[in-house]
Coordinates of C-alpha atoms and ligand atoms in Angstrom, one line a residue:
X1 CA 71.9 88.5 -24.7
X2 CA 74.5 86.2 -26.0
X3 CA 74.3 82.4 -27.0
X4 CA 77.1 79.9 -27.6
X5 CA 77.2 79.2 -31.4
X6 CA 78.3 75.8 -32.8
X7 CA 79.4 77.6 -36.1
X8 CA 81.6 80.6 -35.1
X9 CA 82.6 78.3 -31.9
X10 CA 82.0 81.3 -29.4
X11 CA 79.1 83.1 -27.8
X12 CA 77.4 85.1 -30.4
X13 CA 75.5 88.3 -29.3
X14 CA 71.9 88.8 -30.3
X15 CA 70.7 92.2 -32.0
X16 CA 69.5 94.5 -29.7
X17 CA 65.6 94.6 -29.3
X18 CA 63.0 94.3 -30.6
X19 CA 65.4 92.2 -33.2
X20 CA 63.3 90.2 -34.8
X21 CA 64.9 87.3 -33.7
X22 CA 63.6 84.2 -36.3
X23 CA 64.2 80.7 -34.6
X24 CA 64.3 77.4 -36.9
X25 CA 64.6 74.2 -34.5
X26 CA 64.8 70.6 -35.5
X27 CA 62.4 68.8 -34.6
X28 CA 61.6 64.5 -34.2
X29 CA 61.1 62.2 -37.1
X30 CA 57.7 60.9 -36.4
X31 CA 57.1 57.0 -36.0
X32 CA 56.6 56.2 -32.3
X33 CA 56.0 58.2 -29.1
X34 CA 58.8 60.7 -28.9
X35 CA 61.8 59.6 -26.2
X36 CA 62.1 61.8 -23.3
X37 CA 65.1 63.3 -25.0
X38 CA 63.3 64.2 -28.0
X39 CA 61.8 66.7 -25.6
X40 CA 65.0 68.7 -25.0
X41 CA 65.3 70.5 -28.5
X42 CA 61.3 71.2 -27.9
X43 CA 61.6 72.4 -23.9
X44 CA 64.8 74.8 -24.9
X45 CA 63.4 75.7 -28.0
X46 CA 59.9 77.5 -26.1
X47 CA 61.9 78.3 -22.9
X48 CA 64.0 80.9 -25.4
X49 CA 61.3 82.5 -27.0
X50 CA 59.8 83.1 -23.6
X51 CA 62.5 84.7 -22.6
X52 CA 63.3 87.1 -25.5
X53 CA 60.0 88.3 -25.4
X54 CA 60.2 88.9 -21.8
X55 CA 63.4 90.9 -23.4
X56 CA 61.1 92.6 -25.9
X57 CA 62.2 90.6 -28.8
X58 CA 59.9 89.8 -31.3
X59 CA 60.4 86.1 -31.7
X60 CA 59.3 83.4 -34.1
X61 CA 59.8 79.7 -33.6
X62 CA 59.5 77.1 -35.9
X63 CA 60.1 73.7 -35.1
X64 CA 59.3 71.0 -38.0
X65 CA 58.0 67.6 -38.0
X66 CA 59.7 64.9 -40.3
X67 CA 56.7 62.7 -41.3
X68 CA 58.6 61.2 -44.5
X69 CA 61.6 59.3 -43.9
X70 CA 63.4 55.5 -44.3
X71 CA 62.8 55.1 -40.5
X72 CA 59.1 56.0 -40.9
X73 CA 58.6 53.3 -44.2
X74 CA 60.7 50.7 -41.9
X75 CA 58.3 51.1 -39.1
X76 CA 55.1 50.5 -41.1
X77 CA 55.4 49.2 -44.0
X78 CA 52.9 50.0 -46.8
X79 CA 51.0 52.3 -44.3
X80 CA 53.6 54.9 -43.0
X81 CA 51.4 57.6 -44.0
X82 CA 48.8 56.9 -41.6
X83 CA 51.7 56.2 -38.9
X84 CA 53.2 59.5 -39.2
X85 CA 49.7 61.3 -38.9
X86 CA 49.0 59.4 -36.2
X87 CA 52.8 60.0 -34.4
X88 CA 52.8 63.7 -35.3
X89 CA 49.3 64.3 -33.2
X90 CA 51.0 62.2 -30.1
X91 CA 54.4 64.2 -30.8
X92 CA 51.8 67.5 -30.5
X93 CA 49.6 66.2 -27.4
X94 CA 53.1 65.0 -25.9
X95 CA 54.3 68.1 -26.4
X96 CA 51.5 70.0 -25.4
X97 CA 50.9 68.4 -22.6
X98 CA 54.3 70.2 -21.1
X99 CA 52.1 73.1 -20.4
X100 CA 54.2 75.2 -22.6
X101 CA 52.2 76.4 -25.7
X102 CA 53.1 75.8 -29.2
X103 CA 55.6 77.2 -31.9
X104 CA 54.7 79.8 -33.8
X105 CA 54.8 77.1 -36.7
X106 CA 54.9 73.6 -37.2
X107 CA 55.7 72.3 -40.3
X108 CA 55.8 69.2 -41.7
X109 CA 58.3 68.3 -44.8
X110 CA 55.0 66.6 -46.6
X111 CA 53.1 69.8 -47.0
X112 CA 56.3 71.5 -48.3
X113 CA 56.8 69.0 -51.1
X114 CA 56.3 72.0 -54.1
X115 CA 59.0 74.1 -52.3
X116 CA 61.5 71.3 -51.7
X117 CA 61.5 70.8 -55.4
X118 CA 62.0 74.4 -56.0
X119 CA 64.3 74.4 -53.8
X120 CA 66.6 71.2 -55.7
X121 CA 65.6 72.8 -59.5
X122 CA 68.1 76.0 -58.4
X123 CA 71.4 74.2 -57.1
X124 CA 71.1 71.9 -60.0
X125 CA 71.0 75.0 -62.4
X126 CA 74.0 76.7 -60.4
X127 CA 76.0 73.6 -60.7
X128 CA 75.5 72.4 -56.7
X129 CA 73.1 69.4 -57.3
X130 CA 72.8 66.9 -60.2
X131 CA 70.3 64.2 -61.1
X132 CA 71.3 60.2 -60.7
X133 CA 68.9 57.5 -61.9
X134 CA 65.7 58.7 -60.3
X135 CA 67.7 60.4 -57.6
X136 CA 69.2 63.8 -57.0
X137 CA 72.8 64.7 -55.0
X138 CA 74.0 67.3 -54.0
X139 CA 78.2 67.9 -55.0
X140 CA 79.7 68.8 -51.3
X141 CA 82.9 69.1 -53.9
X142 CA 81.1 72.3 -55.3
X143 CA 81.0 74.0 -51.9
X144 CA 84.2 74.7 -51.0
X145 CA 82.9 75.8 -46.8
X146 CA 81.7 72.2 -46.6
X147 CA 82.4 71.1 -43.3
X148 CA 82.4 74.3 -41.9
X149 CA 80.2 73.7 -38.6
X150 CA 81.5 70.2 -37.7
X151 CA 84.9 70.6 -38.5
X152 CA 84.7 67.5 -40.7
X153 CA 87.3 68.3 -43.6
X154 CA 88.9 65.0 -44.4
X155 CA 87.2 63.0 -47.1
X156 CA 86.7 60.0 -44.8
X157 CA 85.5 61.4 -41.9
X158 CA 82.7 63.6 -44.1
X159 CA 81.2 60.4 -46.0
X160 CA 77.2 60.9 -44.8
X161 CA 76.6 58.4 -43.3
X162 CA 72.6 58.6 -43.0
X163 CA 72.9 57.6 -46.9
X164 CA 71.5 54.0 -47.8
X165 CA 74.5 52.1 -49.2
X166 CA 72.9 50.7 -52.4
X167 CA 72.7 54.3 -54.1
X168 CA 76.5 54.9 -53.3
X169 CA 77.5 54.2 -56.8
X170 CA 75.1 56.8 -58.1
X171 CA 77.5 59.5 -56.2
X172 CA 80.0 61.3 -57.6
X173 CA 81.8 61.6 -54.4
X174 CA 81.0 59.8 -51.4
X175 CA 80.5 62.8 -49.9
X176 CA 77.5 63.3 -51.8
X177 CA 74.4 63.1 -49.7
X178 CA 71.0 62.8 -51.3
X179 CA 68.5 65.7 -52.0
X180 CA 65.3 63.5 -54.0
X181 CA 65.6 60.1 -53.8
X182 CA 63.4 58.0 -56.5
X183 CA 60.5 55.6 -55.5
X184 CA 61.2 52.5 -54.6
X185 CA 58.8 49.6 -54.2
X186 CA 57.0 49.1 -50.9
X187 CA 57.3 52.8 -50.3
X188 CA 53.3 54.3 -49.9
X189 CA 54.1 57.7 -50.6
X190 CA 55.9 59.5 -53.5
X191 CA 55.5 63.1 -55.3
X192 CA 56.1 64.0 -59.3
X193 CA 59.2 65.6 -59.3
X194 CA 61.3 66.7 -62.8
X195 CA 63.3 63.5 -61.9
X196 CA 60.1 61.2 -62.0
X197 CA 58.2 60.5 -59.1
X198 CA 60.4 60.2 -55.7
X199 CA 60.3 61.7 -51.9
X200 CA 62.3 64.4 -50.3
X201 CA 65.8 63.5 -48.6
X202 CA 65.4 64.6 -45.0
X203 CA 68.7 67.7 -44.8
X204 CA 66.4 69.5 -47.7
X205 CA 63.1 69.5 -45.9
X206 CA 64.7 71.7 -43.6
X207 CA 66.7 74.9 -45.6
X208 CA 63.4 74.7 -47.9
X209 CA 61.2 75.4 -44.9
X210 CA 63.5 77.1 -42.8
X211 CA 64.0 79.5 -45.6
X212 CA 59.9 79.7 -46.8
X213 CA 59.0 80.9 -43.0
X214 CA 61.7 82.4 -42.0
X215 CA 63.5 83.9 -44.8
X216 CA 67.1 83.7 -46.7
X217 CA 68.5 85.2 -43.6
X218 CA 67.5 84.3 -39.9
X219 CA 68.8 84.9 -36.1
X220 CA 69.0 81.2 -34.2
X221 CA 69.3 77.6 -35.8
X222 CA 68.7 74.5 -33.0
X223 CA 68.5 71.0 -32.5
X224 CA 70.2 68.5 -30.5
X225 CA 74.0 68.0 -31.2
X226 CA 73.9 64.8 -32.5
X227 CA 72.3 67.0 -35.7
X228 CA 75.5 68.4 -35.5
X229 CA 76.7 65.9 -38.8
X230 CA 75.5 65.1 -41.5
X231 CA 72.3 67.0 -41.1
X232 CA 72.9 70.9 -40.4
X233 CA 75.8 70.5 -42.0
X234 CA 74.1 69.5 -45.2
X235 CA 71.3 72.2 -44.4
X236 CA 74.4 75.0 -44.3
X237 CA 76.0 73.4 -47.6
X238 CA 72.4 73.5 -49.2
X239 CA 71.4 77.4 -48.1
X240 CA 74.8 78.7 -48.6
X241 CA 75.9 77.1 -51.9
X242 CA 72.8 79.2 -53.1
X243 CA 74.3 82.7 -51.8
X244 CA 71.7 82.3 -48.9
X245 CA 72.7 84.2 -45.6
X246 CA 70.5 81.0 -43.6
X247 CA 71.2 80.8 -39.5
X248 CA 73.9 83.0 -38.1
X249 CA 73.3 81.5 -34.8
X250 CA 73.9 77.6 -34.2
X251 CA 72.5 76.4 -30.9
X252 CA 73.2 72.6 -30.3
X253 CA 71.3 70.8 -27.3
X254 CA 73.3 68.5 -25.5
X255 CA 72.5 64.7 -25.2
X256 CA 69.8 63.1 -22.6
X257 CA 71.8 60.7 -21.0
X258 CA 69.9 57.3 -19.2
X259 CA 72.1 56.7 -15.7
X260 CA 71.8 55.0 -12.8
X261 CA 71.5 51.5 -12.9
X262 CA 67.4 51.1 -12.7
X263 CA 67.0 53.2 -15.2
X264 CA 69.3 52.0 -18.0
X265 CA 68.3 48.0 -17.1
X266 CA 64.3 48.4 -16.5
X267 CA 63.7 50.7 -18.6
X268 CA 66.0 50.1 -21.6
X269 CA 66.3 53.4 -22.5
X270 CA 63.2 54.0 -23.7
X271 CA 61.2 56.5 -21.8
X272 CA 59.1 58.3 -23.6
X273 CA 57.3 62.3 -23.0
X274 CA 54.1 60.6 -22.3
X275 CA 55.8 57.9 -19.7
X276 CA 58.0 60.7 -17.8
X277 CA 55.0 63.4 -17.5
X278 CA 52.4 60.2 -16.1
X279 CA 54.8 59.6 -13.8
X280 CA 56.5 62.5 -12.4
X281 CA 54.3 65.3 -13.4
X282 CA 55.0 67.6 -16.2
X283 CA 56.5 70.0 -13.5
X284 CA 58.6 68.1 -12.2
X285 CA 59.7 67.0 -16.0
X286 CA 60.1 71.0 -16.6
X287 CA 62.3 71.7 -13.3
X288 CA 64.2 68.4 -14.2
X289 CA 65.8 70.0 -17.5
X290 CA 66.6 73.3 -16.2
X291 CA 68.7 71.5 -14.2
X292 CA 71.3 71.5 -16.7
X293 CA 72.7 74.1 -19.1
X294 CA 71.2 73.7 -22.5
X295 CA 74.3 72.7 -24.8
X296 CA 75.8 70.7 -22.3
X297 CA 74.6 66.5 -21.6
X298 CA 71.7 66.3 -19.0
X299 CA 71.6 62.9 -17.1
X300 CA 68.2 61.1 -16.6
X301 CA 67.9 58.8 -13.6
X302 CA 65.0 57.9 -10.9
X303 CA 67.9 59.9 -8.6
X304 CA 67.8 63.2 -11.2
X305 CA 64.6 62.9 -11.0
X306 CA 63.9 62.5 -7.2
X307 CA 66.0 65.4 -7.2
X308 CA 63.8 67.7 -9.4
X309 CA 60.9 66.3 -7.4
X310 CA 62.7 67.8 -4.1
X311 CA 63.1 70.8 -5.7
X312 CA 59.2 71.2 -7.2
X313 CA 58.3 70.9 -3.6
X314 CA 60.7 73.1 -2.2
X315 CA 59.4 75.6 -4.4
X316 CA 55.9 75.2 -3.3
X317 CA 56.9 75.3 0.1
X318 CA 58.7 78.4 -0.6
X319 CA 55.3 80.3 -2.0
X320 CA 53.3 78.4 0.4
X321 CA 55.4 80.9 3.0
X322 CA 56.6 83.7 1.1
X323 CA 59.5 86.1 2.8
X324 CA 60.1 90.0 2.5
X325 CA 59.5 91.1 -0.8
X326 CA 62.9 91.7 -2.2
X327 CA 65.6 90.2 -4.5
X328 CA 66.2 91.6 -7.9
X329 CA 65.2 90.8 -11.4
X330 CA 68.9 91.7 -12.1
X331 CA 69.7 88.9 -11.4
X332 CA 67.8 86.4 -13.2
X333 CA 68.6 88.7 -16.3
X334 CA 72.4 87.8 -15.4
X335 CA 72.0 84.0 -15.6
X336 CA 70.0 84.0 -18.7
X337 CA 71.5 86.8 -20.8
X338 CA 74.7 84.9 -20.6
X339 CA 73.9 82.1 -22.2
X340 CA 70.9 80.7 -20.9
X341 CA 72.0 79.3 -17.8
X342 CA 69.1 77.9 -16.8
X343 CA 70.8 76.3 -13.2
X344 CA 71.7 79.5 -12.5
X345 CA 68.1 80.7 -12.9
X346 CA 67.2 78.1 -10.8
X347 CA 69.7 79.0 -8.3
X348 CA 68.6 82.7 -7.9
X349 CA 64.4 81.4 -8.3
X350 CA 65.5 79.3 -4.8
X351 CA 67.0 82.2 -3.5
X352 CA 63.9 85.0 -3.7
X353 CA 61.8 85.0 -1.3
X354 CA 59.5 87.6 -3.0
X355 CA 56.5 85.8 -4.1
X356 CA 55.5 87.6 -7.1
X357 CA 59.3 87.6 -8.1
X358 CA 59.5 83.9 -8.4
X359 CA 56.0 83.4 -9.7
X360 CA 57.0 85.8 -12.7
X361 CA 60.2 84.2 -13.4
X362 CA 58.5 80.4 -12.4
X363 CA 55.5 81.5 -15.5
X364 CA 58.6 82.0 -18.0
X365 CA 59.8 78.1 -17.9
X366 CA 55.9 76.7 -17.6
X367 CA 56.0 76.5 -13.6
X368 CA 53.8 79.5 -12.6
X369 CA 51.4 76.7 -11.9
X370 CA 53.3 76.0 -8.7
X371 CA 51.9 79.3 -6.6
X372 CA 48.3 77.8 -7.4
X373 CA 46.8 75.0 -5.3
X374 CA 48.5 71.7 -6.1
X375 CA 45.7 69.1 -7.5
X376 CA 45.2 65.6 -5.5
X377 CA 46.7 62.6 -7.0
X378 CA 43.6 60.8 -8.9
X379 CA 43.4 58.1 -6.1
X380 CA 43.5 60.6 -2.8
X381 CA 40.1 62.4 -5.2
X382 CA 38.4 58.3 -5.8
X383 CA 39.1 58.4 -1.8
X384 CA 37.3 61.6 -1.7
X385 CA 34.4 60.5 -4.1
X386 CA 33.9 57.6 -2.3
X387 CA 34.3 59.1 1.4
X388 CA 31.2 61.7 -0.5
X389 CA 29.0 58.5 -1.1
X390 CA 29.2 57.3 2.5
X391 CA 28.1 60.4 3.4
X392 CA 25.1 60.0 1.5
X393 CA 24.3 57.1 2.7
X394 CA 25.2 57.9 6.4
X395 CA 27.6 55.2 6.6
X396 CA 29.6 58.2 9.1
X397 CA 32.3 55.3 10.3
X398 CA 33.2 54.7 6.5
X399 CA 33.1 58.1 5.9
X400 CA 35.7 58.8 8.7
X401 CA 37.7 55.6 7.8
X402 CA 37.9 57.1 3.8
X403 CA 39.7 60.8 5.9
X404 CA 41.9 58.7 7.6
X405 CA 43.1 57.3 4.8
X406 CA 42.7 60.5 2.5
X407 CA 45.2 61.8 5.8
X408 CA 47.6 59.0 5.2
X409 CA 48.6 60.3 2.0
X410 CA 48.9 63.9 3.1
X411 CA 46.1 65.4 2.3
X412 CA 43.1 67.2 4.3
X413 CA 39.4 67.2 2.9
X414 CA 37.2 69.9 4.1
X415 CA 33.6 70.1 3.4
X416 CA 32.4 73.1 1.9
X417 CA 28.8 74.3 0.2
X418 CA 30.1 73.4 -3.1
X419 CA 31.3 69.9 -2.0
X420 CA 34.8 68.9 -1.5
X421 CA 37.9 70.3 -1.5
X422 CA 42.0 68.9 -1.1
X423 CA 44.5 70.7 0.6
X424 CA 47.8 69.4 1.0
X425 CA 48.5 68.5 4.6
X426 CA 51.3 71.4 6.2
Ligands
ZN501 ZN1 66.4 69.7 -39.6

C-alpha cells in the first residue's frame, strides 16, 4: 500500500501489516453547518481506515475539532462558546449522518488547553518560541527545515498570513506565526497560561494533540490542501523543532470545486453536509466523492451529481440482478493499494457482477446499504398512510386512486399481514 506524500513529493509506502498505522486528520473550525467540502477530509479520512483494516492494519484515526478560533469570536460575539458547542454536535450529526461511523477520537483544542501549554513551555526553553506582550511566537528563523512541505523558502512568500495584522510588530520576523495569543476584550473565553491569561493559536492545537494520542512519531498526516500553508507547515516547524519524528506521511485532499452555472449562482457556494445528504441521499453523496481521486480537485454540480445518482441506481440495478459469481478481489486491491484510486474502485465495483463481491467492497466506502431494499421517499409512505386510512374507512375508490398515484412515482404497495410494504417498481 502506498500513498502520495505532500512532504517527500512521491508516493510513500506503508509498513507492512498489522503496522500500526496512526492517522491525525484536520478537521473544521466550528461556527456554522460544515460546507459540503468540509466533508472531503472527513469521507477520505474513514474510507482509509476501512480499508487498512480490511488490509489487517491496525488503524487509529483522529480527526480534531477547532472550537476556539478568531472566526468562531467573529461569528458570535460574547457567546462563541455556546456556538462552537452547538456547531461541533451539527459537525458530529452531519458527519454521522454519512453512515460511516466515527473516528477513533475526536478532539477538541478546548479540552487540550493544559497540553497546549506544555507544549509552548518546551520550545521556549529550547530557544524555538518566545513570549511578546501577552503573546507567544514561535522563531520560524530557529528552524532551519522551515518551509519544507510547501516549498515556501523566500521570506515574502512565507509571511503567515492567518496572523491578525495588529500583533505584527510583536514579531521578531514576519515569519513568526503565533503559538498563545493574549486576551483581548470581547473575547468569552481565555485560559491562565505563564504568559497571563490568553487562548491557544490554532497550528499548536494540532502537534499538541496529534502528538498526546498519537505519539512523537506517527504513520499518516491529512487535511485538505489548502492546509498545505501556513498551517501543517507550522505544525511540522512546531513537532520537529522539538526533535519530534511527527507525520512521515502527508496526505493533502484536493479542493471541492462549485461548477456549473446553477450551482455557483443559486446556491452561492454554500452547500452545506446537511443540505447535500437532504437532497440527494447520503449515498448518493458517498458515490459522488469516489468519483474522484482523493488528492486531486472534485467538481460539485447538479450535473456531478445527477451523475452519481445514475450511478447509485445502476448499482442497485446491478444487485437487483446479480451475474455469475466471479471477478476477483485482486483487483479492487490494485486500485486502492496504489494510491487510493477510488474511480478505479468504482470502475472494477461496476464491473463484478458477483453479488457478494460488490456488496463486500460497496460496505467498505458506506454503500453496503445498496443490496438491501431501498426505502420510499417520505411522500410515496404519506401516500401509503393515507391510501391505509381509506382502507379503513372503505373509501375503496380513494384507496385505489392513492396506488395509482403511489404507481406514478414508481413504486408498488402490497398488502401484507403486517401492513404495508414499498417496493420499487422494476
Ligand atoms: Zn490541524
Amino acid at each position: 500500500m502506498r500513498l502520495y506524500s505532500t512532504l517527500q513529493r512521491t508516493k510513500i509506502d506503508l509498513p507492512d501489516p498489522p503496522g500500526p498505522i496512526r492517522m491525525y486528520f484536520c478537521g473544521p473550525t466550528v461556527y456554522a453547518r460544515a460546507h459540503i467540502g468540509n466533508a472531503r477530509p472527513f469521507v477520505v479520512g474513514m474510507w482509509l481506515r476501512a480499508w487498512l483494516r480490511e488490509r489487517g492494519y491496525d488503524v487509529t484515526l483522529v480527526h480534531n475539532i477547532t472550537d476556539v478560533n478568531d472566526k468562531i469570536y467573529d461569528a458570535a460575539p460574547g457567546a462563541s462558546a455556546e456556538l462552537a458547542e452547538r456547531a461541533s454536535q451539527w459537525y458530529l450529526e452531519d458527519t454521522g449522518d454519512l453512515g460511516l461511523g466515527m473516528p477513533d477520537e475526536v478532539p477538541k483544542a478546548t479540552e487540550h488547553v493544559p497540553g497546549i501549554v506544555h507544549f509552548i513551555e518546551e520550545l521556549i526553553e529550547r530557544g524555538h518560541a518566545y513570549p511578546a506582550g501577552g503573546d507567544v511566537y514561535f522563531s520560524v528563523s530557529s528552524f532551519p527545515d522551515y518551509g519544507a512541505l510547501s516549498g515556501r523558502v523566500d521570506e515574502n512568500a512565507a509571511r503567515n498570513p492567518s496572523e491578525e495584522e495588529e500583533q505584527s510588530e510583536l514579531k521578531r520576523d514576519p515569519r513568526d506565526f503565533a503559538l498563545w495569543k493574549a486576551h483581548k476584550e470581547g473575547e468569552d473565553t481565555s485560559w491562565e497560561s505563564p504568559w497571563g491569561r490568553g487562548r491557544p493559536g490554532w497550528h499548536i492545537e494540532c502537534s499538541a494533540m496529534a502528538e498526546e494520542l498519537l505519539g512523537e512519531r506517527f504513520e499518516i498526516h491529512g487535511g485538505g490542501i489548502d492546509l498545505v500553508f501556513p498551517h501543517h507547515e507550522n505544525e511540522l516547524a512546531q513537532s520537529r523543532a522539538l526533535g519530534h519524528d511527527f507525520a512521515q506521511i502527508w496526505t493533502h485532499n484536493g479542493m471541492l470545486r462549485f461548477t456549473g452555472e446553477k450551482m455557483s449562482k443559486s446556491l452561492g457556494n454554500t452547500v452545506t453536509i446537511r443540505e447535500a445528504i437532504d437532497r440527494w441521499g447520503r449515498e448518493t453523496v458517498l458515490l459522488f466523492f469516489m468519483t474522484a481521486q482523493w488528492s486531486k480537485p472534485i467538481d460539485f454540480s447538479e450535473e456531478t451529481m445527477a451523475q452519481a445518482a445514475a450511478q447509485v441506481e445502476t448499482i442497485r440495478n446491478k444487485l437487483r440482478y446479480p451475474g455469475e459469481p466471479g471477478g476477483d478481489w485482486a483487483e479492487l486491491v490494485a486500485a486502492l493499494d496504489d494510491d487510493f484510486n477510488t474511480p478505479d474502485a468504482l470502475a472494477v465495483i461496476h464491473r463484478w457482477r458477483d453479488r457478494d463481491l460488490v456488496v463486500r467492497a460497496l460496505d467498505l466506502f458506506g454503500l453496503g446499504s445498496l443490496a438491501g431494499e431501498e426505502s420510499a421517499p417520505a411522500e410515496v409512505v404519506e401516500l401509503a398512510e393515507r391510501r391505509e386510512q381509506a382502507r379503513e374507512l372503505r373509501d375503496w375508490d380513494e384507496a385505489d386512486r392513492l396506488r395509482d398515484e403511489i404507481d406514478e412515482h414508481g413504486w408498488e404497495i402490497r398488502d401484507e399481514a403486517s401492513g404495508f410494504r414499498l417496493v420499487r417498481k422494476q
